[in-house]
mmCIF file of C-alpha atoms in Angstrom:
data_model
loop_
_atom_site.group_PDB
_atom_site.id
_atom_site.type_symbol
_atom_site.label_atom_id
_atom_site.label_comp_id
_atom_site.label_asym_id
_atom_site.label_seq_id
_atom_site.Cartn_x
_atom_site.Cartn_y
_atom_site.Cartn_z
ATOM 1 C CA MET A 1 -7.136 -16.085 -68.861
ATOM 2 C CA LEU A 2 -10.840 -16.721 -69.460
ATOM 3 C CA LEU A 3 -11.362 -18.170 -65.983
ATOM 4 C CA GLU A 4 -9.537 -15.271 -64.358
ATOM 5 C CA SER A 5 -11.515 -12.659 -66.306
ATOM 6 C CA ILE A 6 -14.784 -14.322 -65.246
ATOM 7 C CA TYR A 7 -14.053 -15.025 -61.581
ATOM 8 C CA GLU A 8 -11.382 -12.583 -60.367
ATOM 9 C CA PRO A 9 -13.782 -9.601 -60.013
ATOM 10 C CA THR A 10 -16.137 -11.706 -57.873
ATOM 11 C CA PHE A 11 -13.578 -13.301 -55.552
ATOM 12 C CA SER A 12 -13.741 -12.439 -51.853
ATOM 13 C CA ARG A 13 -11.632 -9.607 -50.482
ATOM 14 C CA PHE A 14 -10.538 -12.054 -47.786
ATOM 15 C CA SER A 15 -8.791 -14.341 -50.309
ATOM 16 C CA HIS A 16 -5.121 -13.648 -51.099
ATOM 17 C CA GLY A 17 -3.540 -16.767 -52.602
ATOM 18 C CA PHE A 18 -2.740 -17.082 -56.333
ATOM 19 C CA ARG A 19 -4.337 -13.756 -57.218
ATOM 20 C CA PRO A 20 -2.953 -10.732 -59.094
ATOM 21 C CA ASN A 21 -1.651 -7.944 -56.833
ATOM 22 C CA ARG A 22 -2.175 -10.130 -53.760
ATOM 23 C CA SER A 23 0.305 -12.132 -51.732
ATOM 24 C CA CYS A 24 1.188 -13.379 -48.268
ATOM 25 C CA HIS A 25 2.010 -9.806 -47.345
ATOM 26 C CA THR A 26 -1.430 -8.440 -48.286
ATOM 27 C CA ALA A 27 -2.964 -11.231 -46.182
ATOM 28 C CA MET A 28 -0.813 -10.271 -43.193
ATOM 29 C CA LEU A 29 -1.636 -6.568 -43.657
ATOM 30 C CA GLN A 30 -5.342 -7.397 -43.584
ATOM 31 C CA ILE A 31 -4.870 -9.435 -40.410
ATOM 32 C CA LYS A 32 -2.891 -6.588 -38.827
ATOM 33 C CA ALA A 33 -5.660 -4.109 -39.673
ATOM 34 C CA ASN A 34 -8.691 -6.206 -38.659
ATOM 35 C CA PHE A 35 -7.728 -8.593 -35.869
ATOM 36 C CA THR A 36 -7.304 -5.995 -33.090
ATOM 37 C CA GLY A 37 -8.593 -7.229 -29.739
ATOM 38 C CA VAL A 38 -9.444 -10.804 -30.747
ATOM 39 C CA THR A 39 -9.653 -13.278 -27.891
ATOM 40 C CA TRP A 40 -9.268 -16.532 -29.868
ATOM 41 C CA PHE A 41 -7.635 -17.655 -33.106
ATOM 42 C CA ILE A 42 -8.781 -20.535 -35.306
ATOM 43 C CA GLU A 43 -5.932 -21.803 -37.481
ATOM 44 C CA GLY A 44 -7.534 -23.555 -40.456
ATOM 45 C CA ASP A 45 -5.999 -26.146 -42.758
ATOM 46 C CA ILE A 46 -7.579 -28.581 -45.236
ATOM 47 C CA LYS A 47 -6.220 -32.108 -45.376
ATOM 48 C CA GLY A 48 -4.631 -32.762 -48.783
ATOM 49 C CA PHE A 49 -6.663 -29.995 -50.414
ATOM 50 C CA PHE A 50 -5.255 -30.047 -53.969
ATOM 51 C CA ASP A 51 -5.425 -33.852 -54.108
ATOM 52 C CA ASN A 52 -8.996 -34.079 -52.813
ATOM 53 C CA ILE A 53 -10.926 -31.510 -54.834
ATOM 54 C CA ASP A 54 -14.077 -33.309 -55.983
ATOM 55 C CA HIS A 55 -14.365 -33.071 -59.781
ATOM 56 C CA HIS A 56 -18.162 -33.187 -59.933
ATOM 57 C CA THR A 57 -18.514 -30.511 -57.245
ATOM 58 C CA LEU A 58 -16.022 -28.292 -59.064
ATOM 59 C CA ILE A 59 -17.796 -28.696 -62.425
ATOM 60 C CA ASN A 60 -21.151 -27.887 -60.799
ATOM 61 C CA ILE A 61 -19.641 -24.700 -59.370
ATOM 62 C CA LEU A 62 -18.276 -23.762 -62.805
ATOM 63 C CA ARG A 63 -21.649 -24.392 -64.458
ATOM 64 C CA LYS A 64 -23.232 -21.704 -62.270
ATOM 65 C CA ARG A 65 -21.340 -19.078 -64.270
ATOM 66 C CA ILE A 66 -20.222 -20.839 -67.470
ATOM 67 C CA HIS A 67 -22.837 -22.189 -69.896
ATOM 68 C CA ASP A 68 -20.428 -23.194 -72.648
ATOM 69 C CA GLU A 69 -20.288 -27.008 -72.477
ATOM 70 C CA TYR A 70 -17.307 -27.118 -74.865
ATOM 71 C CA PHE A 71 -15.355 -25.051 -72.370
ATOM 72 C CA ILE A 72 -16.549 -27.275 -69.500
ATOM 73 C CA ALA A 73 -15.412 -30.325 -71.487
ATOM 74 C CA LEU A 74 -11.950 -28.764 -71.820
ATOM 75 C CA ILE A 75 -11.782 -28.367 -68.021
ATOM 76 C CA TRP A 76 -12.799 -32.032 -67.660
ATOM 77 C CA LYS A 77 -9.843 -32.991 -69.851
ATOM 78 C CA PHE A 78 -7.472 -31.047 -67.609
ATOM 79 C CA LEU A 79 -8.895 -32.727 -64.509
ATOM 80 C CA LYS A 80 -8.862 -36.263 -65.983
ATOM 81 C CA ALA A 81 -5.492 -35.977 -67.742
ATOM 82 C CA GLY A 82 -3.720 -38.237 -65.222
ATOM 83 C CA TYR A 83 0.036 -38.294 -64.642
ATOM 84 C CA MET A 84 3.140 -40.426 -65.179
ATOM 85 C CA GLU A 85 4.949 -42.051 -62.261
ATOM 86 C CA ASP A 86 7.893 -44.436 -62.830
ATOM 87 C CA TRP A 87 6.929 -44.447 -66.519
ATOM 88 C CA LYS A 88 3.461 -45.694 -65.681
ATOM 89 C CA TYR A 89 0.266 -43.794 -66.420
ATOM 90 C CA VAL A 90 -1.906 -43.114 -63.350
ATOM 91 C CA GLN A 91 -5.500 -41.936 -63.692
ATOM 92 C CA THR A 92 -6.820 -39.014 -61.622
ATOM 93 C CA PHE A 93 -10.205 -39.405 -59.943
ATOM 94 C CA SER A 94 -10.011 -36.319 -57.717
ATOM 95 C CA GLY A 95 -7.851 -33.257 -57.229
ATOM 96 C CA THR A 96 -6.366 -30.783 -59.682
ATOM 97 C CA PRO A 97 -3.299 -31.641 -61.782
ATOM 98 C CA GLN A 98 -0.023 -30.702 -60.084
ATOM 99 C CA GLY A 99 1.923 -28.113 -62.012
ATOM 100 C CA SER A 100 -1.027 -27.240 -64.247
ATOM 101 C CA ILE A 101 -1.388 -23.546 -65.013
ATOM 102 C CA ILE A 102 -5.128 -23.669 -64.186
ATOM 103 C CA SER A 103 -4.836 -25.466 -60.824
ATOM 104 C CA PRO A 104 -4.478 -22.255 -58.747
ATOM 105 C CA ILE A 105 -7.499 -20.530 -60.307
ATOM 106 C CA LEU A 106 -9.598 -23.722 -60.019
ATOM 107 C CA ALA A 107 -8.610 -23.974 -56.341
ATOM 108 C CA ASN A 108 -9.752 -20.392 -55.728
ATOM 109 C CA ILE A 109 -13.015 -20.978 -57.602
ATOM 110 C CA TYR A 110 -13.633 -24.046 -55.422
ATOM 111 C CA LEU A 111 -12.842 -22.320 -52.115
ATOM 112 C CA ASN A 112 -14.660 -19.129 -53.085
ATOM 113 C CA GLU A 113 -17.786 -21.028 -52.011
ATOM 114 C CA PHE A 114 -16.244 -21.339 -48.552
ATOM 115 C CA ASP A 115 -15.290 -17.643 -48.600
ATOM 116 C CA LYS A 116 -18.914 -16.659 -49.288
ATOM 117 C CA TYR A 117 -20.066 -18.964 -46.509
ATOM 118 C CA MET A 118 -17.634 -17.305 -44.083
ATOM 119 C CA GLU A 119 -18.710 -13.798 -45.127
ATOM 120 C CA ASN A 120 -22.337 -14.668 -44.332
ATOM 121 C CA TYR A 121 -21.233 -16.351 -41.093
ATOM 122 C CA MET A 122 -19.350 -13.220 -40.019
ATOM 123 C CA GLU A 123 -22.455 -11.086 -40.524
ATOM 124 C CA LYS A 124 -24.675 -13.478 -38.564
ATOM 125 C CA PHE A 125 -22.108 -13.825 -35.774
ATOM 126 C CA ARG A 126 -21.686 -10.064 -35.422
ATOM 127 C CA ASN A 127 -23.440 -8.670 -32.347
ATOM 128 C CA GLY A 128 -23.380 -5.345 -30.514
ATOM 129 C CA LYS A 129 -22.010 -1.968 -31.606
ATOM 130 C CA ARG A 130 -19.225 -1.789 -29.040
ATOM 131 C CA ARG A 131 -18.103 -3.413 -25.814
ATOM 132 C CA LYS A 132 -19.405 -2.183 -22.486
ATOM 133 C CA ILE A 133 -17.078 0.175 -20.639
ATOM 134 C CA ASN A 134 -15.233 -1.473 -17.761
ATOM 135 C CA PRO A 135 -16.698 -0.013 -14.513
ATOM 136 C CA GLU A 136 -13.323 -0.272 -12.764
ATOM 137 C CA TYR A 137 -11.700 1.736 -15.565
ATOM 138 C CA VAL A 138 -14.397 4.433 -15.243
ATOM 139 C CA ARG A 139 -13.859 4.590 -11.476
ATOM 140 C CA GLN A 140 -10.104 4.969 -11.855
ATOM 141 C CA ARG A 141 -10.495 7.500 -14.692
ATOM 142 C CA ASN A 142 -12.831 9.640 -12.578
ATOM 143 C CA LYS A 143 -10.387 9.423 -9.700
ATOM 144 C CA ALA A 144 -7.622 10.747 -11.969
ATOM 145 C CA ALA A 145 -9.926 13.499 -13.314
ATOM 146 C CA ARG A 146 -10.803 14.625 -9.752
ATOM 147 C CA HIS A 147 -7.201 14.642 -8.629
ATOM 148 C CA ARG A 148 -6.093 17.789 -6.828
ATOM 149 C CA VAL A 149 -3.589 18.604 -9.590
ATOM 150 C CA LYS A 150 -6.419 18.868 -12.161
ATOM 151 C CA LYS A 151 -8.490 21.223 -9.989
ATOM 152 C CA MET A 152 -5.803 23.668 -8.888
ATOM 153 C CA SER A 153 -5.624 27.151 -10.379
ATOM 154 C CA GLU A 154 -2.362 28.620 -11.655
ATOM 155 C CA GLN A 155 -2.070 30.787 -8.539
ATOM 156 C CA GLU A 156 -2.584 27.822 -6.189
ATOM 157 C CA TRP A 157 0.013 25.797 -8.116
ATOM 158 C CA ALA A 158 2.529 28.660 -8.044
ATOM 159 C CA ALA A 159 2.088 28.986 -4.268
ATOM 160 C CA LEU A 160 3.277 25.393 -3.664
ATOM 161 C CA SER A 161 6.870 24.583 -2.822
ATOM 162 C CA LYS A 162 8.961 22.440 -5.158
ATOM 163 C CA PRO A 163 8.765 19.307 -2.911
ATOM 164 C CA GLU A 164 4.952 19.709 -2.710
ATOM 165 C CA LYS A 165 4.684 19.982 -6.508
ATOM 166 C CA THR A 166 6.886 16.899 -6.946
ATOM 167 C CA ALA A 167 4.818 14.874 -4.466
ATOM 168 C CA LEU A 168 1.514 15.886 -6.084
ATOM 169 C CA LEU A 169 2.719 15.095 -9.611
ATOM 170 C CA LYS A 170 4.059 11.743 -8.436
ATOM 171 C CA ASP A 171 0.696 10.859 -6.868
ATOM 172 C CA TYR A 172 -1.182 11.971 -10.001
ATOM 173 C CA ARG A 173 1.041 9.867 -12.285
ATOM 174 C CA LYS A 174 0.528 6.901 -9.976
ATOM 175 C CA THR A 175 -3.262 7.324 -10.200
ATOM 176 C CA ARG A 176 -3.206 7.703 -13.993
ATOM 177 C CA ASN A 177 -0.846 4.739 -14.469
ATOM 178 C CA ALA A 178 -3.217 2.615 -12.366
ATOM 179 C CA MET A 179 -5.995 3.609 -14.794
ATOM 180 C CA LEU A 180 -3.855 2.650 -17.807
ATOM 181 C CA GLU A 181 -3.250 -0.805 -16.318
ATOM 182 C CA ILE A 182 -6.992 -1.548 -16.500
ATOM 183 C CA PRO A 183 -8.782 -2.548 -19.751
ATOM 184 C CA GLN A 184 -11.009 0.285 -20.955
ATOM 185 C CA SER A 185 -13.737 -2.071 -22.148
ATOM 186 C CA ASP A 186 -15.213 -5.229 -20.652
ATOM 187 C CA VAL A 187 -13.382 -8.050 -22.454
ATOM 188 C CA MET A 188 -15.954 -10.542 -21.109
ATOM 189 C CA ASP A 189 -18.953 -8.671 -22.543
ATOM 190 C CA GLU A 190 -21.191 -11.488 -23.855
ATOM 191 C CA ASN A 191 -23.279 -9.056 -25.920
ATOM 192 C CA TYR A 192 -20.355 -8.046 -28.139
ATOM 193 C CA ARG A 193 -19.058 -10.539 -30.716
ATOM 194 C CA ARG A 194 -16.995 -10.316 -33.886
ATOM 195 C CA LEU A 195 -15.504 -12.808 -36.329
ATOM 196 C CA PHE A 196 -12.671 -12.046 -38.770
ATOM 197 C CA TYR A 197 -11.374 -14.284 -41.548
ATOM 198 C CA VAL A 198 -8.431 -14.279 -43.971
ATOM 199 C CA ARG A 199 -7.515 -17.072 -46.417
ATOM 200 C CA TYR A 200 -4.401 -17.857 -48.423
ATOM 201 C CA ALA A 201 -4.838 -20.938 -50.655
ATOM 202 C CA ASP A 202 -5.942 -23.792 -48.342
ATOM 203 C CA ASP A 203 -4.748 -22.072 -45.137
ATOM 204 C CA TRP A 204 -6.858 -19.564 -43.285
ATOM 205 C CA LEU A 205 -6.940 -17.739 -39.979
ATOM 206 C CA CYS A 206 -10.018 -16.648 -38.043
ATOM 207 C CA GLY A 207 -10.010 -14.140 -35.215
ATOM 208 C CA VAL A 208 -12.863 -14.409 -32.730
ATOM 209 C CA ILE A 209 -13.995 -11.755 -30.270
ATOM 210 C CA GLY A 210 -16.061 -13.971 -28.038
ATOM 211 C CA SER A 211 -15.765 -17.036 -25.817
ATOM 212 C CA LYS A 212 -13.861 -20.260 -26.417
ATOM 213 C CA SER A 213 -17.181 -22.060 -26.884
ATOM 214 C CA ASP A 214 -17.946 -19.591 -29.704
ATOM 215 C CA ALA A 215 -14.626 -20.516 -31.348
ATOM 216 C CA GLU A 216 -15.375 -24.240 -30.971
ATOM 217 C CA THR A 217 -18.835 -23.781 -32.529
ATOM 218 C CA ILE A 218 -17.342 -21.861 -35.477
ATOM 219 C CA LYS A 219 -14.754 -24.571 -36.047
ATOM 220 C CA ALA A 220 -17.436 -27.288 -35.976
ATOM 221 C CA ASP A 221 -19.625 -25.333 -38.427
ATOM 222 C CA MET A 222 -16.698 -24.821 -40.825
ATOM 223 C CA LYS A 223 -15.869 -28.514 -40.661
ATOM 224 C CA ALA A 224 -19.477 -29.481 -41.401
ATOM 225 C CA TYR A 225 -19.733 -27.075 -44.363
ATOM 226 C CA LEU A 226 -16.510 -28.317 -45.942
ATOM 227 C CA GLN A 227 -17.582 -31.948 -45.557
ATOM 228 C CA ASP A 228 -21.184 -31.526 -46.699
ATOM 229 C CA LYS A 229 -20.838 -28.974 -49.489
ATOM 230 C CA LEU A 230 -17.257 -29.305 -50.763
ATOM 231 C CA LYS A 231 -16.382 -32.895 -49.755
ATOM 232 C CA LEU A 232 -13.216 -31.755 -47.974
ATOM 233 C CA SER A 233 -11.842 -32.628 -44.540
ATOM 234 C CA LEU A 234 -10.216 -30.374 -41.965
ATOM 235 C CA SER A 235 -6.772 -31.402 -40.779
ATOM 236 C CA GLU A 236 -7.453 -31.932 -37.065
ATOM 237 C CA GLU A 237 -3.767 -31.732 -36.094
ATOM 238 C CA LYS A 238 -3.355 -28.394 -37.899
ATOM 239 C CA THR A 239 -6.756 -26.777 -37.273
ATOM 240 C CA LEU A 240 -6.188 -25.350 -33.812
ATOM 241 C CA ILE A 241 -8.005 -23.017 -31.436
ATOM 242 C CA THR A 242 -5.441 -20.740 -29.796
ATOM 243 C CA ASN A 243 -5.839 -18.089 -27.096
ATOM 244 C CA GLY A 244 -5.394 -14.589 -28.517
ATOM 245 C CA GLN A 245 -2.441 -13.824 -26.245
ATOM 246 C CA LYS A 246 -0.593 -16.965 -27.351
ATOM 247 C CA LYS A 247 1.151 -17.302 -30.697
ATOM 248 C CA ALA A 248 -0.851 -18.668 -33.612
ATOM 249 C CA LYS A 249 0.978 -19.591 -36.820
ATOM 250 C CA PHE A 250 -0.065 -18.396 -40.251
ATOM 251 C CA LEU A 251 1.973 -18.299 -43.484
ATOM 252 C CA GLY A 252 5.218 -18.804 -41.596
ATOM 253 C CA PHE A 253 4.542 -15.899 -39.197
ATOM 254 C CA GLU A 254 3.540 -15.900 -35.530
ATOM 255 C CA VAL A 255 0.611 -13.670 -34.576
ATOM 256 C CA PHE A 256 -0.765 -12.766 -31.166
ATOM 257 C CA VAL A 257 -2.646 -9.970 -29.428
ATOM 258 C CA SER A 258 -0.412 -7.705 -27.376
ATOM 259 C CA ASN A 259 -1.079 -7.277 -23.670
ATOM 260 C CA ASP A 260 1.550 -4.537 -23.411
ATOM 261 C CA THR A 261 0.260 -1.563 -21.375
ATOM 262 C CA THR A 262 3.343 0.583 -22.046
ATOM 263 C CA VAL A 263 2.277 4.190 -22.657
ATOM 264 C CA GLN A 264 3.641 6.758 -25.082
ATOM 265 C CA LYS A 265 2.837 10.353 -25.874
ATOM 266 C CA THR A 266 0.968 10.980 -29.104
ATOM 267 C CA ALA A 267 1.669 13.878 -31.469
ATOM 268 C CA LYS A 268 -0.923 15.882 -29.501
ATOM 269 C CA GLY A 269 0.929 15.233 -26.243
ATOM 270 C CA VAL A 270 -1.695 12.809 -24.879
ATOM 271 C CA THR A 271 -0.375 9.788 -22.992
ATOM 272 C CA GLN A 272 -2.018 6.562 -24.116
ATOM 273 C CA ARG A 273 -1.431 2.842 -24.665
ATOM 274 C CA VAL A 274 -0.191 2.280 -28.191
ATOM 275 C CA HIS A 275 0.198 -1.506 -28.371
ATOM 276 C CA TYR A 276 -2.498 -2.761 -25.996
ATOM 277 C CA LYS A 277 -4.794 -5.317 -27.751
ATOM 278 C CA ASN A 278 -3.099 -4.620 -31.101
ATOM 279 C CA LEU A 279 -2.184 -7.584 -33.261
ATOM 280 C CA MET A 280 1.556 -8.291 -33.336
ATOM 281 C CA ILE A 281 3.291 -10.192 -36.152
ATOM 282 C CA TYR A 282 6.649 -11.870 -35.618
ATOM 283 C CA VAL A 283 8.934 -13.952 -37.785
ATOM 284 C CA PRO A 284 9.789 -17.073 -35.719
ATOM 285 C CA ARG A 285 13.311 -16.875 -34.352
ATOM 286 C CA GLU A 286 14.299 -20.352 -35.524
ATOM 287 C CA LYS A 287 13.505 -19.380 -39.136
ATOM 288 C CA TRP A 288 15.636 -16.258 -39.464
ATOM 289 C CA GLN A 289 18.346 -17.725 -37.237
ATOM 290 C CA SER A 290 18.706 -20.924 -39.297
ATOM 291 C CA LYS A 291 18.632 -18.912 -42.548
ATOM 292 C CA LEU A 292 21.435 -16.591 -41.360
ATOM 293 C CA ILE A 293 23.521 -19.590 -40.261
ATOM 294 C CA GLU A 294 22.881 -21.287 -43.615
ATOM 295 C CA LEU A 295 24.057 -18.153 -45.450
ATOM 296 C CA GLY A 296 27.206 -17.994 -43.350
ATOM 297 C CA ALA A 297 26.278 -14.578 -41.949
ATOM 298 C CA LEU A 298 25.963 -15.710 -38.332
ATOM 299 C CA LYS A 299 27.663 -18.059 -35.899
ATOM 300 C CA LEU A 300 26.331 -19.314 -32.584
ATOM 301 C CA LYS A 301 28.570 -19.505 -29.549
ATOM 302 C CA TYR A 302 27.759 -20.480 -25.997
ATOM 303 C CA HIS A 303 28.803 -18.343 -23.042
ATOM 304 C CA LYS A 304 30.186 -20.624 -20.328
ATOM 305 C CA GLY A 305 29.881 -18.001 -17.615
ATOM 306 C CA GLN A 306 26.132 -17.593 -18.206
ATOM 307 C CA ASN A 307 24.941 -21.219 -18.176
ATOM 308 C CA TYR A 308 25.987 -21.712 -21.808
ATOM 309 C CA GLN A 309 23.657 -18.982 -23.038
ATOM 310 C CA GLU A 310 23.556 -18.527 -26.832
ATOM 311 C CA VAL A 311 25.598 -15.619 -28.154
ATOM 312 C CA PHE A 312 25.211 -14.366 -31.736
ATOM 313 C CA GLU A 313 28.420 -13.562 -33.550
ATOM 314 C CA PRO A 314 28.246 -11.965 -37.033
ATOM 315 C CA VAL A 315 30.578 -13.394 -39.658
ATOM 316 C CA HIS A 316 32.623 -10.769 -41.468
ATOM 317 C CA ARG A 317 33.236 -10.948 -45.199
ATOM 318 C CA THR A 318 36.802 -10.134 -46.043
ATOM 319 C CA LYS A 319 36.100 -10.173 -49.793
ATOM 320 C CA LEU A 320 33.998 -6.994 -49.413
ATOM 321 C CA ILE A 321 36.708 -5.039 -47.576
ATOM 322 C CA ASN A 322 37.784 -3.081 -50.656
ATOM 323 C CA CYS A 323 34.242 -2.244 -51.814
ATOM 324 C CA ASP A 324 32.585 1.126 -51.404
ATOM 325 C CA ASP A 325 29.842 1.493 -48.812
ATOM 326 C CA ILE A 326 27.207 1.731 -51.548
ATOM 327 C CA GLU A 327 28.451 -1.493 -53.167
ATOM 328 C CA ILE A 328 28.272 -3.322 -49.820
ATOM 329 C CA VAL A 329 24.723 -2.085 -49.184
ATOM 330 C CA LYS A 330 23.646 -3.109 -52.697
ATOM 331 C CA LYS A 331 25.151 -6.569 -52.175
ATOM 332 C CA TYR A 332 23.248 -7.139 -48.920
ATOM 333 C CA ASN A 333 19.998 -5.718 -50.342
ATOM 334 C CA THR A 334 20.231 -8.116 -53.294
ATOM 335 C CA GLU A 335 20.648 -11.057 -50.918
ATOM 336 C CA ILE A 336 17.763 -9.897 -48.729
ATOM 337 C CA ARG A 337 15.480 -9.679 -51.782
ATOM 338 C CA GLY A 338 16.562 -13.198 -52.742
ATOM 339 C CA ILE A 339 15.690 -14.527 -49.287
ATOM 340 C CA VAL A 340 12.261 -12.845 -49.346
ATOM 341 C CA ASN A 341 11.485 -14.130 -52.853
ATOM 342 C CA LYS A 342 12.511 -17.651 -51.873
ATOM 343 C CA LEU A 343 10.300 -17.610 -48.764
ATOM 344 C CA GLU A 344 7.421 -16.244 -50.868
ATOM 345 C CA LYS A 345 7.735 -19.144 -53.336
ATOM 346 C CA GLN A 346 7.859 -21.678 -50.485
ATOM 347 C CA LYS A 347 4.600 -20.273 -49.050
ATOM 348 C CA ARG A 348 2.908 -20.549 -52.435
#
């Protein structure tokens, strides 16, 4: 309680693990809100984080804010308590004690140094107010604006026959759709760069608006900081650089930047792209599929006539046949909440 009261108000807004009123879902909401238009992802993971926290580094971090040496001595006792394995006592020389109530807050205090480093890095990396407008988009937009349909008066339009109106509208839609197929801004603009960062415990995700070499430099700088300042190592097999349009994995979800140019009408009647360059979040199919099979709510069959394609078949529950609709809905909602809570605990 003392540690939380001291450090919680100063923790980074980009940190979501083991904190009050924060969770995997708040981390994903922040990613959804901030990562629009990123070109590269950096999936970060620390090798054996909880087992490799350096005790002296942690105590030095604590001493920056806490000047009570009796309290520091109590933390030392937690860290050096050791553990029992096969009825044998094993000393601890690094890491935080597994199952200890203070391990999560100590982990956040330790990695808050990394959070502050990343916040400063994001500010230094930031460049340009906005991307340059794509010249091809401007050309196509002007072509649509100068189209005959846009310049005709009501009298001229009324004088046209129905086939002429249909042909003109078809040509105008074709011109406007061609414009909507083109990126509005120059995605290769070297003078516009952004870096976004979200962390949950020892996992984090960075979104980079820039080149692949920028992403590689950021990864190398993060690795060097963790090694030099916090005595931690990146997991090379899990710390990946992924193209923004391919699926990166974070907290059990798959995230990618949409390239969908499908248009919809807004509330004001304006046709525009609603998903283009937005961040999309999916639950991997194998996860929900295996969970439904495990619960006995789904069976898989294979259609012989379609090259043994998978066919989902829901499993009915005869024991619910005499229940009211409300009872059935309550039953399923209870199970859904159980699934979500279980997945949340696994992520923690």
